[in-house]
XYZ file of C-alpha atoms in Angstrom:
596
model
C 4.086 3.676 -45.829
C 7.815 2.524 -45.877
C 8.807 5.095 -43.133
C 6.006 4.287 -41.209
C 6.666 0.851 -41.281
C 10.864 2.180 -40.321
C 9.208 3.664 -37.383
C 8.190 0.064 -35.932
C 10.395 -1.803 -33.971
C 10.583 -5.130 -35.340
C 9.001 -8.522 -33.285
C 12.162 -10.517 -32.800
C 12.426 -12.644 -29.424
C 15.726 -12.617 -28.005
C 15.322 -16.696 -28.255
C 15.783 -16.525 -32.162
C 19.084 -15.551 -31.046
C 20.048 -17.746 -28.708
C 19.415 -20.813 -30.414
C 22.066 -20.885 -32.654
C 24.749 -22.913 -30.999
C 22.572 -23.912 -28.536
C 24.028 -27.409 -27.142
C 23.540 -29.697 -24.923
C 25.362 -28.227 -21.535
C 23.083 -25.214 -21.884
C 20.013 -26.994 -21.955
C 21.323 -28.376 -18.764
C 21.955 -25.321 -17.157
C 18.569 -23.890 -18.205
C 16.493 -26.490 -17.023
C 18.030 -26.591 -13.531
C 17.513 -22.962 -13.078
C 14.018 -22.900 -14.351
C 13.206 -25.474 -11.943
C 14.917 -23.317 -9.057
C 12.762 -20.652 -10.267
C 9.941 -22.785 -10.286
C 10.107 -23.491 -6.645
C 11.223 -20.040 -6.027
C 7.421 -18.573 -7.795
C 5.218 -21.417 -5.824
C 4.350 -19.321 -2.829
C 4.936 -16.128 -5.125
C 1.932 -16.373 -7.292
C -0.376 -17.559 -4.577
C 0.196 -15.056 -2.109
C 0.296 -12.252 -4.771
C -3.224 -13.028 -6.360
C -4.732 -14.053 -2.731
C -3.787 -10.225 -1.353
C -5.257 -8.940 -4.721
C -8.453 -10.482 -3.706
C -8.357 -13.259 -6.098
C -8.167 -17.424 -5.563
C -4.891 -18.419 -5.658
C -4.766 -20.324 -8.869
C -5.154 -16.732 -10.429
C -1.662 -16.017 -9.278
C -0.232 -19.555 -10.446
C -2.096 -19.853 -13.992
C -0.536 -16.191 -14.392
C 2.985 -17.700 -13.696
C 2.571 -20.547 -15.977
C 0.875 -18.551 -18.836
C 2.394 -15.091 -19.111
C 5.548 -16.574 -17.836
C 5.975 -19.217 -20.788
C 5.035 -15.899 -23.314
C 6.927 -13.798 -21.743
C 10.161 -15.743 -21.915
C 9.753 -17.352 -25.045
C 8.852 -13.852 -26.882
C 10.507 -11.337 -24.866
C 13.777 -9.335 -25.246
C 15.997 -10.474 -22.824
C 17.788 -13.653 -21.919
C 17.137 -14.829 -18.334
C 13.985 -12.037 -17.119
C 11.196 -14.171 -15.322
C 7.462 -12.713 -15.965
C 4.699 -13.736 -13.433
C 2.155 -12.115 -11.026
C 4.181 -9.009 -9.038
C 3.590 -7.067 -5.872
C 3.592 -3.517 -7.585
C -0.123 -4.964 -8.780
C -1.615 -5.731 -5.705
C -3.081 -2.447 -4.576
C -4.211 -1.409 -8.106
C -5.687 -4.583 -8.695
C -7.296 -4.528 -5.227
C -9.020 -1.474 -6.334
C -10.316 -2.490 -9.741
C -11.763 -5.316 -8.436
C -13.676 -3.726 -5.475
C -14.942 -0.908 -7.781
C -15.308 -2.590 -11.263
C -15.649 -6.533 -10.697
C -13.524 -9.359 -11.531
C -14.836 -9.142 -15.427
C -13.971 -5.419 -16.034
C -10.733 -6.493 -13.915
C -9.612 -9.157 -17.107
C -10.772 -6.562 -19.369
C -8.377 -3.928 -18.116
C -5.930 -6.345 -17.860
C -5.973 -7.362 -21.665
C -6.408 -3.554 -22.760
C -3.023 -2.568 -20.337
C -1.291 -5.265 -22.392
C -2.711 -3.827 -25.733
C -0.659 -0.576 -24.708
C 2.093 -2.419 -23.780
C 2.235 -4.100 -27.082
C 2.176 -0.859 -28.951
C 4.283 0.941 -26.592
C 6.666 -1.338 -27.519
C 6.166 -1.301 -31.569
C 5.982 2.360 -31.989
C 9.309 1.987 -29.923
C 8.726 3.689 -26.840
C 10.748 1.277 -24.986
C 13.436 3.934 -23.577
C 11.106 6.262 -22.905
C 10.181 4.509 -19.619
C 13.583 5.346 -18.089
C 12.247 9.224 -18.302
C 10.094 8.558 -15.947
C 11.794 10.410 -12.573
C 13.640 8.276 -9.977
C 11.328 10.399 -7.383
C 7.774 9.096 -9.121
C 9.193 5.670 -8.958
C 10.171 5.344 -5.165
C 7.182 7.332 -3.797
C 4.878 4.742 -5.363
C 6.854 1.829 -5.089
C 7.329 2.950 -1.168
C 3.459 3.586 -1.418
C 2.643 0.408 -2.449
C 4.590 -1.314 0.015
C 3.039 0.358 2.928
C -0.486 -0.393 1.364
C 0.512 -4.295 0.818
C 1.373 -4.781 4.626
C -1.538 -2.666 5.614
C -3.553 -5.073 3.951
C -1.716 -8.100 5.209
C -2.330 -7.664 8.527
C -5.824 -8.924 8.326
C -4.295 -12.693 7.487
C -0.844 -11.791 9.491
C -3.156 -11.517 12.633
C -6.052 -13.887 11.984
C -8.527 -11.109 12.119
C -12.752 -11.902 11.432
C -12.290 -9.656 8.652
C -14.424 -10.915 5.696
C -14.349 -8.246 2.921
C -11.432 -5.499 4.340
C -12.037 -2.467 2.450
C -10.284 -0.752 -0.188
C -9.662 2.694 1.361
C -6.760 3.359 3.270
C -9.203 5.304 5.867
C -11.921 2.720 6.041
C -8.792 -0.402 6.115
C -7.925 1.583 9.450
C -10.721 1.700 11.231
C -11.873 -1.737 9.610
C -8.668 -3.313 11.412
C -9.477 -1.184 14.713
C -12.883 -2.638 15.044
C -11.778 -6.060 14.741
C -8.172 -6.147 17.053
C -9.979 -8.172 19.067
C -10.347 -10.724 17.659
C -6.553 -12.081 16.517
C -6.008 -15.753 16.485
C -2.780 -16.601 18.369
C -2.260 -19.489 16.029
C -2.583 -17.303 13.142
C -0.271 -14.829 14.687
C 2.409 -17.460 15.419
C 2.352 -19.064 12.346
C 3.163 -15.599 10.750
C 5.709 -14.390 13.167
C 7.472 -17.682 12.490
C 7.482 -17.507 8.835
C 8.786 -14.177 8.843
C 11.346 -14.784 11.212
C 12.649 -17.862 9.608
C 12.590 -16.072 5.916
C 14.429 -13.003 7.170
C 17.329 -15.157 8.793
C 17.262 -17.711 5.854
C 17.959 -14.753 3.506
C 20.195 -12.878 5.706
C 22.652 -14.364 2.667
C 20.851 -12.495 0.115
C 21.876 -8.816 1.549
C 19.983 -6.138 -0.878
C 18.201 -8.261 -2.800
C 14.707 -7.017 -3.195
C 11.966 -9.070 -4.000
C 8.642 -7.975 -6.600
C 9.740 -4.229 -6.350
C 10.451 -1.282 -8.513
C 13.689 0.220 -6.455
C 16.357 2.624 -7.288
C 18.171 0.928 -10.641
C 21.554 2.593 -9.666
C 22.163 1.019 -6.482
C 21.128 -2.018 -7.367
C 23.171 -2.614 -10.883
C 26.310 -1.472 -8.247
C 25.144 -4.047 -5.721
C 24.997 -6.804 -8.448
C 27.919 -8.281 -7.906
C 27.809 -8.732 -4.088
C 24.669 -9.951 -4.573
C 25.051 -12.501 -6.832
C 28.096 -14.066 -4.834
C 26.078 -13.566 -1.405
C 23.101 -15.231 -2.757
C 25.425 -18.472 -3.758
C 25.277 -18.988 0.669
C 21.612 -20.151 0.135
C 20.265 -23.019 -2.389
C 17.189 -23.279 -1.441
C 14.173 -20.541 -0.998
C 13.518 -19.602 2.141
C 10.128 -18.679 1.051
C 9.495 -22.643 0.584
C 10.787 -24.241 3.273
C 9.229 -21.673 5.678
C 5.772 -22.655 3.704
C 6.527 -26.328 3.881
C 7.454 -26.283 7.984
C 4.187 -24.081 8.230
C 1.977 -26.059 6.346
C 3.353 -29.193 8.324
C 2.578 -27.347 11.357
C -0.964 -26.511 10.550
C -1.823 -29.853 9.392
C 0.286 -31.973 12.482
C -1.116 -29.750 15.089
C -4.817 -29.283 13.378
C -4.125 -25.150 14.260
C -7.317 -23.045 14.066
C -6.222 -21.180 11.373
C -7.611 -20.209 7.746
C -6.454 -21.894 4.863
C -5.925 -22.365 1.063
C -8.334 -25.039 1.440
C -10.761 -23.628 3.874
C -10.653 -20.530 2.347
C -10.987 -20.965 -1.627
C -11.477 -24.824 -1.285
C -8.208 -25.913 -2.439
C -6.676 -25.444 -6.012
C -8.074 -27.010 -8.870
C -5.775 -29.478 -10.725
C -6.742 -29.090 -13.879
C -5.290 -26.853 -16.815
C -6.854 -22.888 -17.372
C -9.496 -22.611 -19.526
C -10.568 -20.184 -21.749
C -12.915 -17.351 -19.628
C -14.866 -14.557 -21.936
C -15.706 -11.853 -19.514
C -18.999 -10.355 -20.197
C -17.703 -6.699 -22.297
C -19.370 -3.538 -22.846
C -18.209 -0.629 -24.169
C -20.237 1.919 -21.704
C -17.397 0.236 -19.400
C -14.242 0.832 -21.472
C -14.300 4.745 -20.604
C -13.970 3.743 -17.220
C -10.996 1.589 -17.306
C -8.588 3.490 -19.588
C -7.061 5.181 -16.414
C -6.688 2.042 -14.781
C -5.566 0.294 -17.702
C -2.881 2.702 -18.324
C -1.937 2.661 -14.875
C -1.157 -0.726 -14.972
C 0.900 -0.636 -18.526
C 2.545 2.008 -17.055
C 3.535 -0.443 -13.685
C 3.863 -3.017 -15.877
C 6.872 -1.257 -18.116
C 8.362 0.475 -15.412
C 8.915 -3.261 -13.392
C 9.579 -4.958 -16.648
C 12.259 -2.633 -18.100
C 14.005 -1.793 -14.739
C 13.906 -5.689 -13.752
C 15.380 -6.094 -17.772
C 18.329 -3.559 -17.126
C 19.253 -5.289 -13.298
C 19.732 -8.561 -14.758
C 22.234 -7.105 -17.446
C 23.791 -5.409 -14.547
C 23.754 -9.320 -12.484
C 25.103 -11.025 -15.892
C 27.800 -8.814 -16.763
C 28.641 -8.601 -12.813
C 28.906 -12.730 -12.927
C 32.798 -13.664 -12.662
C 33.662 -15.913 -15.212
C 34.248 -18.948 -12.468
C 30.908 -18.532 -11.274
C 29.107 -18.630 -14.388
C 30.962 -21.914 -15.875
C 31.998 -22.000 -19.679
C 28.219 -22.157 -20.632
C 26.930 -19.238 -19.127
C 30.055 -17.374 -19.754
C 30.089 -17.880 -23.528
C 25.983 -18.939 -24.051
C 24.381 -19.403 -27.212
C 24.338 -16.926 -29.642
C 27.130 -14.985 -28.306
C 28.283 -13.978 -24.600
C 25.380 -13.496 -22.323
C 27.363 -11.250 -19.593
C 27.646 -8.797 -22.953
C 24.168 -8.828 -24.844
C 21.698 -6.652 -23.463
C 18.004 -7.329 -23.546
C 15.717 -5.394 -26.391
C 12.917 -3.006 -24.407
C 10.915 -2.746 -27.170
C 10.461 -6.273 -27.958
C 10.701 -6.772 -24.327
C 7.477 -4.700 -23.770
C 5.373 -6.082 -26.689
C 6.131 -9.603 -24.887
C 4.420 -8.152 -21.736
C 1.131 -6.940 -23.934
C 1.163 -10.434 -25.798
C 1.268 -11.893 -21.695
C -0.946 -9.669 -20.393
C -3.740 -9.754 -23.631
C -3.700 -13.528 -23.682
C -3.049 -14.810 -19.550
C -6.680 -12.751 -18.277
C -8.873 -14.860 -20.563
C -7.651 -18.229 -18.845
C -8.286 -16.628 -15.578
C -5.460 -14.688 -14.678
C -3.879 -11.577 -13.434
C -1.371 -8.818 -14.714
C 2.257 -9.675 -15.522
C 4.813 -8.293 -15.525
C 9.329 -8.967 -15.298
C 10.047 -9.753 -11.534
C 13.090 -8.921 -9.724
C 13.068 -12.070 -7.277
C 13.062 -14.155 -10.052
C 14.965 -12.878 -12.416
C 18.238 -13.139 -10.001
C 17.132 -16.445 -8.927
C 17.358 -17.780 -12.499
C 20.733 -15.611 -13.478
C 22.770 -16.923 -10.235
C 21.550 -20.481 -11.033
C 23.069 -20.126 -14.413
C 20.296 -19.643 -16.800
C 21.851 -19.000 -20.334
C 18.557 -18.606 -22.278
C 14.936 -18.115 -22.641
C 14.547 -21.689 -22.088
C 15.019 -21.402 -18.976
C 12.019 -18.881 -18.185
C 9.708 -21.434 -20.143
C 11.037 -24.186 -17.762
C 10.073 -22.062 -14.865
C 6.469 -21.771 -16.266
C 6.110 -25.850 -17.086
C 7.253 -26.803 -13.703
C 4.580 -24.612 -11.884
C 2.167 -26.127 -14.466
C 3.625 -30.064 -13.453
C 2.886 -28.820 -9.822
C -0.794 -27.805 -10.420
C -1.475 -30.663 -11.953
C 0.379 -33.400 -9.813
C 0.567 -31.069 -6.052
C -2.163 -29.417 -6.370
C -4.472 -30.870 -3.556
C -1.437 -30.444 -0.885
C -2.202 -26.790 -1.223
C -5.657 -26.805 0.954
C -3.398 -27.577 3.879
C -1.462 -23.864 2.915
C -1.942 -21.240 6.134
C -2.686 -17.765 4.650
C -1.103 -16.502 7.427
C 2.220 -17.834 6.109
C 1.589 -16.560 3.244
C 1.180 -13.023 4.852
C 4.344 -13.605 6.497
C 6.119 -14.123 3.125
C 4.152 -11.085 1.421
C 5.734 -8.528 4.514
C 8.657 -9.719 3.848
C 8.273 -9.171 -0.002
C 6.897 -5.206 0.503
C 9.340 -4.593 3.117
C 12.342 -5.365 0.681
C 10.516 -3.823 -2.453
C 10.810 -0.117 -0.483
C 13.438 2.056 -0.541
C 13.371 3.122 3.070
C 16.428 4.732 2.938
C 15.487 7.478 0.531
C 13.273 8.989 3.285
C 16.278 9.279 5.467
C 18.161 11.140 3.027
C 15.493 13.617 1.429
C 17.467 16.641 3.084
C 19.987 16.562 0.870
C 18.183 16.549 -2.311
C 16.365 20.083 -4.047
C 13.052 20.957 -2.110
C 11.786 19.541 -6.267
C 12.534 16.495 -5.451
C 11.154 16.064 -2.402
C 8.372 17.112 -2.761
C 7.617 14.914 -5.801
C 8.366 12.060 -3.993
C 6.687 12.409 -0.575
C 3.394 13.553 -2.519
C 3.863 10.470 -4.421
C 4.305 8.447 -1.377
C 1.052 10.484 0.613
C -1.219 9.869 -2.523
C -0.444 6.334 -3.604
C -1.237 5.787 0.759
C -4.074 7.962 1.369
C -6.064 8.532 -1.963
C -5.475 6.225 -5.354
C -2.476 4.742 -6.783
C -3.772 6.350 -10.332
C -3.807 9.718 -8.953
C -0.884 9.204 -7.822
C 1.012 8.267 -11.033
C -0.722 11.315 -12.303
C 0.400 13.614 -9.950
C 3.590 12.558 -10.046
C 4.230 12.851 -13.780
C 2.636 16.225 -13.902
C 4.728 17.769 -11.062
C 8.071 15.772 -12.635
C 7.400 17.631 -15.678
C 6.596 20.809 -14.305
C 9.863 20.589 -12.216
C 11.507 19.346 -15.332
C 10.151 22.539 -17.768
C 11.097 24.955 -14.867
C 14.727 23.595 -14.664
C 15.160 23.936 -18.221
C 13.593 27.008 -18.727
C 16.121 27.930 -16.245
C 19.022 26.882 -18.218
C 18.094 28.996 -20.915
C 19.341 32.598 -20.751
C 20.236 35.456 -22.760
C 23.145 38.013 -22.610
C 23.545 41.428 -24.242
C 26.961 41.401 -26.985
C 28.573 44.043 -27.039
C 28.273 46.831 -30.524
C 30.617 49.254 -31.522
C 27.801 50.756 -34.106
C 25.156 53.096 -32.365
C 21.529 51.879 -33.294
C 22.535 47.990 -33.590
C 21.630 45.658 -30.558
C 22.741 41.912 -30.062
C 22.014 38.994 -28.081
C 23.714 35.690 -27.392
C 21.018 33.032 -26.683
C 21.858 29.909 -24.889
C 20.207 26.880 -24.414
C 16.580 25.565 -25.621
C 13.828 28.163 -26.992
C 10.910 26.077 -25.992
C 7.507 27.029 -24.784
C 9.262 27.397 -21.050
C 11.352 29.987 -22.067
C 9.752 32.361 -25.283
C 9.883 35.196 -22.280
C 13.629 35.854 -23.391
C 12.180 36.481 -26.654
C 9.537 39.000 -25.963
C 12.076 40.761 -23.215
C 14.206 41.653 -26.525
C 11.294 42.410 -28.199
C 10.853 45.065 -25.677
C 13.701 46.303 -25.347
C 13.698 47.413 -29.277
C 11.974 50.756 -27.993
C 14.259 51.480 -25.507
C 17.130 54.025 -26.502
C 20.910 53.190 -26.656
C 24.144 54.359 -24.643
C 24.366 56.645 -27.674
C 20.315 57.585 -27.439
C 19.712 56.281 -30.665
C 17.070 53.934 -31.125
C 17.451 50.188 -32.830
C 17.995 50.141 -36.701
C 19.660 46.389 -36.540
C 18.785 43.917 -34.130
C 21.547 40.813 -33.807
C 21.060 37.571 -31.977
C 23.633 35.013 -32.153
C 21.746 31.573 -31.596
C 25.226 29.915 -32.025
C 24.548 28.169 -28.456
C 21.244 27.304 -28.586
C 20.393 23.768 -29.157
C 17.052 23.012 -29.666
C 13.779 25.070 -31.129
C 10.267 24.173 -30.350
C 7.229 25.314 -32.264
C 6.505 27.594 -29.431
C 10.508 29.093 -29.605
C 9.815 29.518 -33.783
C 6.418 30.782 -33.428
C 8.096 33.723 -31.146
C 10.991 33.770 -33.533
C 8.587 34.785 -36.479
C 6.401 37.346 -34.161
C 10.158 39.086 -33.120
C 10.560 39.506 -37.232
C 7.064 41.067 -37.692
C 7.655 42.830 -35.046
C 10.931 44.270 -35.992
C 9.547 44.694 -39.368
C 6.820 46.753 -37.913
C 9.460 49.075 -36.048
C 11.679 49.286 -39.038
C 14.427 47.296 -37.048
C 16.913 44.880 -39.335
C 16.548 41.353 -38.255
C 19.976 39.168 -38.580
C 20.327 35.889 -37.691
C 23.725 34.314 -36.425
C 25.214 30.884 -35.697
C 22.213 29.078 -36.675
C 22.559 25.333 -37.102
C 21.348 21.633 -36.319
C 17.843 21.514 -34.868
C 17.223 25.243 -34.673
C 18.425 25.779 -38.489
C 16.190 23.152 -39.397
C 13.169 24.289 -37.532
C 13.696 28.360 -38.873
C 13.541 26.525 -42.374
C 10.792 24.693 -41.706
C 8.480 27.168 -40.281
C 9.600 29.678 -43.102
C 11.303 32.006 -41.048
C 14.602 32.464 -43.458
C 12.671 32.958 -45.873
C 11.130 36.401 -44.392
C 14.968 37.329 -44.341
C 17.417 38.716 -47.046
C 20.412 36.095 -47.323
C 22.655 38.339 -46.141
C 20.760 38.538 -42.987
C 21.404 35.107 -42.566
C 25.166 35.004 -41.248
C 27.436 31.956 -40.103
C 28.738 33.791 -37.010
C 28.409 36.924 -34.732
C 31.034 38.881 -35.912
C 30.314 38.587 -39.738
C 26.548 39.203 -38.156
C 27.770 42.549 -36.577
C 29.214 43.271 -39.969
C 26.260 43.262 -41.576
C 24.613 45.451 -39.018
C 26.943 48.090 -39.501
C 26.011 48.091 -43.049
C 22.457 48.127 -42.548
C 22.700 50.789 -39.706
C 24.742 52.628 -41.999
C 22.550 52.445 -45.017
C 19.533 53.076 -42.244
C-alpha cells in the first residue's frame, strides 16, 4: 500500500506556492493581466462553442468555470484554461452522432482520464507522443475549422452543415448561391483588420498545438513584439463590427437572431440523462479528447516557461522578475498536477453547461507579457468574463457570426504549421508519411482514427528504428569449438531475431570444423532487456543445453542483470559461467572446451 501510494503524484496547486510572500504589487500585476485576458477570451469562447455547434454561453460558462479550476488548482503559474480550437471538430462530431447529453458525458469521463493520467504520473509521457502525430492533426484540424467556417464567413442558407468532410463539400456547393454580401463584408473586414492589428504579434499562434521547439526559440521575439499592441485585435474588430451591424441594420445573422441572445444569469447545474449501454460508445471519443486535452495543456504549460524565462528582467518589473514564492522566469510548471487540474475542469464545467477545456496558447502569452506573476491572475481572467455575462450580456444579440468566423480563420490559420509541408523532403520517408496520413485522416475520415493511426504507425516506426539499432557482431576465439558474440543495444521483442540467428548458427561448423562446445556472448553493451529479449535468453540456454553447448554470460549489468535475475536465468548457469567481462568469459570457455 505505501509504494502504491509512492507511485501517486501528489495534488499540490502551484498557488500553495505562490502565496507565500505574496504582496501587494503582485496582486496588482495579476489583476491587470487577468483582466487583459479577460477581454482577450470574450470573442474566444463564443466563437469556439458556436463552430462546435453549441450556443455561445457554452463557450463563455466554460471560460469562467474550468478557467477559475484550472488556474487555481493547476501546476503552473500564468497557463489560461478555457474552450480551445483543437476541440471544435471532435466536438462537432460527438454532438452530430451522440447528442448534446452523451456530449457532457464524454466530456466529464475525458476529464476523469485526465485526472488519473495525471495521479498515476503520466504527465511526461505526453511529450512521447511524435512531433509528426501532433502537426498532421493539429494541421487537420485547422483545415476542418475553416471548412466549416465558411458557412457563417459567407452568409450561406445553411441550417444544419454536415459533419463529413464529403457531405460539408457538396453541402457548401449546393448553397454558393446564396452568400450574403453583408455577411461576406463583415467577415472580410474583420479578418483584414485582425491580421494587420496583429502584424505586431509575428509567430504567435492562437488555440493551437504547434511545433514546441520553434516556438520556446521564438519566445523572446515574441514577447517583445507583442508589447507594439495593448489591446486585442480580436475585440476591437468585434466591437467596430457589431457597431456596424447594429448602425447600418445589415442583413446578417446574429448572436441574437441566432441563439436569442446570451442569458445573464449564472450556470446552473445540468444532469444529462446517463446510461451505461452509451458509455461503450464514448470511450474512444472520450479518450480522444483527454488525449487533445493533455497534448494542448502540457505543450501550452512548457511555452509559457519558455515566454517567462525569455522575459528580460526590464520588461517583467521587480514583481514579475522575483514573484511570490520564488522567481517565476525559473520555476517550471508541475504536468502532473497540471493534468489532474484539467480532469477536475473538465469533470465539473459540462454539468453547468459547458464544453471541454483545456491550457490555451493565446492566452497564456497574453497573461505572461502583461505581467501575470501567479495563479491569481488566471482566476481574475475567469471572474471578469463572469462580471461581463452578468452586466454585458444583452449587448451580445447585436454580435455578427460572421465576425466571429472572421476571427475563428484567423485562429486555425495561425494554429497550423504550414511550413512543415514545405519542408517534408528533407525528413525520412517515416516521417512523412506519419504526418501526411495524419493530416489526410483527421480531413477526410475521423479525427479519432486519426489519433489512432498515428500512434500505431509512430510506434511501429519507432520499434523498427530501434530494432535497427540493435546488432550483433561475431568476437573473435583463439580456442576451436568456442563461439562469441558482442550484443549491442536493446533485446526487446523488435529484435529476439539476433537471438535465434546465434541459436542457429550453434550447428554450423567452425574455421577449424569443429562444432560449438562453448558459446560466449558479451552483453556488456546492451542496455535494456524486455520480457520478450529474456524469454529468448532462457530458450538460447535450453537450447544450448539440448546441443551440449556451454552457455557463458559476459558484461552483464543494470537493467539486463536485473531482468536475467529476475526471470531465473542465472540461476540455470554455474557461477563461473557468469563472468564480469569478455576476456575472463573467453577464459572460461577455454576451460570448458578443454574439459569438453
Amino acid at each position: 500500500m505505501a509504494s502504491l501510494l509512492a507511485a501517486l503524484a501528489p495534488f499540490r496547486p502551484k498557488l500553495l506556492d505562490t502565496l507565500p510572500g505574496y504582496t501587494r504589487a503582485h496582486l496588482g500585476r495579476d489583476i491587470g493581466a487577468g483582466l487583459t485576458v479577460g477581454v482577450v477570451a470574450l470573442p474566444l469562447a463564443m466563437a469556439f462553442a458556436i463552430a462546435s455547434g453549441l450556443k455561445p454561453e457554452a463557450g463563455l460558462f466554460t471560460a469562467i468555470i474550468a478557467g477559475f479550476l484550472i488556474s487555481a488548482l493547476g501546476g503552473s503559474r500564468v497557463q489560461i484554461g478555457g474552450p480551445a480550437g483543437a476541440f471544435i471538430v471532435i466536438v462537432y462530431g460527438i454532438l452530430e452522432r451522440y447528442g448534446l447529453a452523451n456530449l457532457l458525458i464524454a466530456t466529464a469521463m475525458s476529464g476523469l482520464m485526465l485526472f488519473l493520467m495525471g495521479l498515476f504520473k503520466l504527465g511526461t509521457l505526453v511529450r512521447f507522443i511524435p512531433i509528426a502525430v501532433v502537426i498532421g492533426f493539429t494541421n487537420g484540424i485547422a483545415v476542418l475549422i475553416m471548412l466549416s467556417q465558411l458557412k457563417d464567413f459567407l452568409g450561406l442558407s445553411l441550417d444544419h452543415p454536415p459533419a463529413n468532410f464529403f457531405a460539408q463539400i457538396d453541402a457548401l456547393r449546393l448553397t454558393l448561391h446564396t452568400v450574403n454580401p453583408a455577411a461576406l463584408g463583415i467577415a472580410l473586414g474583420t479578418l483584414a483588420l485582425v491580421v494587420v492589428w496583429q502584424r505586431g504579434l509575428p509567430g504567435l499562434k492562437s488555440d493551437g498545438l504547434a511545433a514546441l521547439k520553434a516556438r520556446v526559440q521564438s519566445s523572446r521575439v515574441l514577447f517583445a513584439a507583442s508589447r507594439l499592441s495593448a489591446v486585442p485585435g480580436t475585440i476591437v474588430a468585434l466591437a467596430l463590427a457589431t457597431l456596424a451591424t447594429w448602425a447600418l441594420n445589415l442583413p446578417v445573422e446574429t448572436i441574437g437572431s441566432k441563439f436569442g441572445g446570451i442569458p445573464a444569469t449564472l450556470p446552473s447545474l445540468v444532469w444529462p440523462a446517463f446510461s451505461w449501454d452509451t458509455v461503450r460508445f464514448l470511450l474512444m471519443p472520450a479518450f480522444t479528447l483527454a488525449l487533445l486535452g493533455a497534448i494542448e495543456s502540457l505543450l501550452c504549460a512548457r511555452i509559457a516557461d519558455g515566454v517567462c524565462a525569455a522575459r528580460p528582467p526590464e520588461e517583467a518589473g521587480t514583481g514579475a522578475r522575483e514573484g511570490a514564492g520564488g522567481s517565476i522566469r525559473e520555476d517550471r510548471h508541475d504536468p502532473n498536477q497540471e493534468l489532474m487540474a484539467q480532469g477536475v475542469a473538465n469533470v465539473v464545467t459540462p454539468f453547468f453547461g459547458g464544453m471541454p477545456a483545456t491550457g490555451t496558447i493565446a492566452r497564456t502569452v497574453t497573461n505572461v507579457k502583461s505581467g501575470a506573476v501567479s495563479p491569481i491572475a488566471g482566476m481574475v481572467h475567469a471572474l471578469t468574463l463572469l462580471a461581463v455575462v452578468l452586466v454585458a450580456a444583452p449587448l451580445a444579440n447585436h454580435v455578427p457570426l460572421a465576425a466571429l468566423s472572421g476571427i475563428l480563420m484567423y485562429v486555425a490559420w495561425n494554429m497550423g504549421e504550414w511550413r512543415e509541408f514545405t519542408q517534408l523532403r528533407q525528413y525520412r520517408l517515416p516521417y512523412r508519411v506519419t504526418l501526411l496520413a495524419v493530416f489526410t485522416l483527421t480531413v477526410v475520415v475521423d479525427l479519432t482514427v486519426a489519433v489512432e493511426v498515428g500512434l500505431v504507425a509512430a510506434c511501429l516506426t519507432f520499434i523498427y528504428r530501434i530494432s535497427s539499432l540493435t546488432r550483433s557482431e561475431a568476437a573473435p576465439t583463439p580456442t576451436p569449438g568456442v563461439r562469441a558474440w558482442r550484443l549491442y543495444g536493446a533485446l526487446f521483442f523488435g529484435a529476439v531475431k539476433l537471438i535465434e540467428d546465434i541459436e542457429r548458427q550453434l550447428g554450423e561448423l567452425d574455421a577449424a570444423a569443429q562444432p560449438a562446445r562453448v558459446l560466449v556472448l558479451d552483453l556488456k553493451n546492451l542496455l535494456y532487456i524486455d520480457s520478450s529479449g529474456a524469454d529468448t535468453l532462457l530458450d538460447l540456454q535450453r537450447g544450448c543445453g539440448q546441443r551440449g553447448v556451454h552457455l557463458v554470460l559476459c558484461g552483464l549489468s543494470h537493467q539486463p542483470l536485473d531482468m536475467a535475475r529476475r526471470v531465473g536465468l542465472l540461476g540455470k548457469l554455474p557461477e563461473a559461467n557468469i563472468c564480469p567481462d569478455l576476456a575472463t568469459g573467453l577464459g572460461r570457455a577455454q576451460v570448458l572446451a578443454g574439459a569438453g
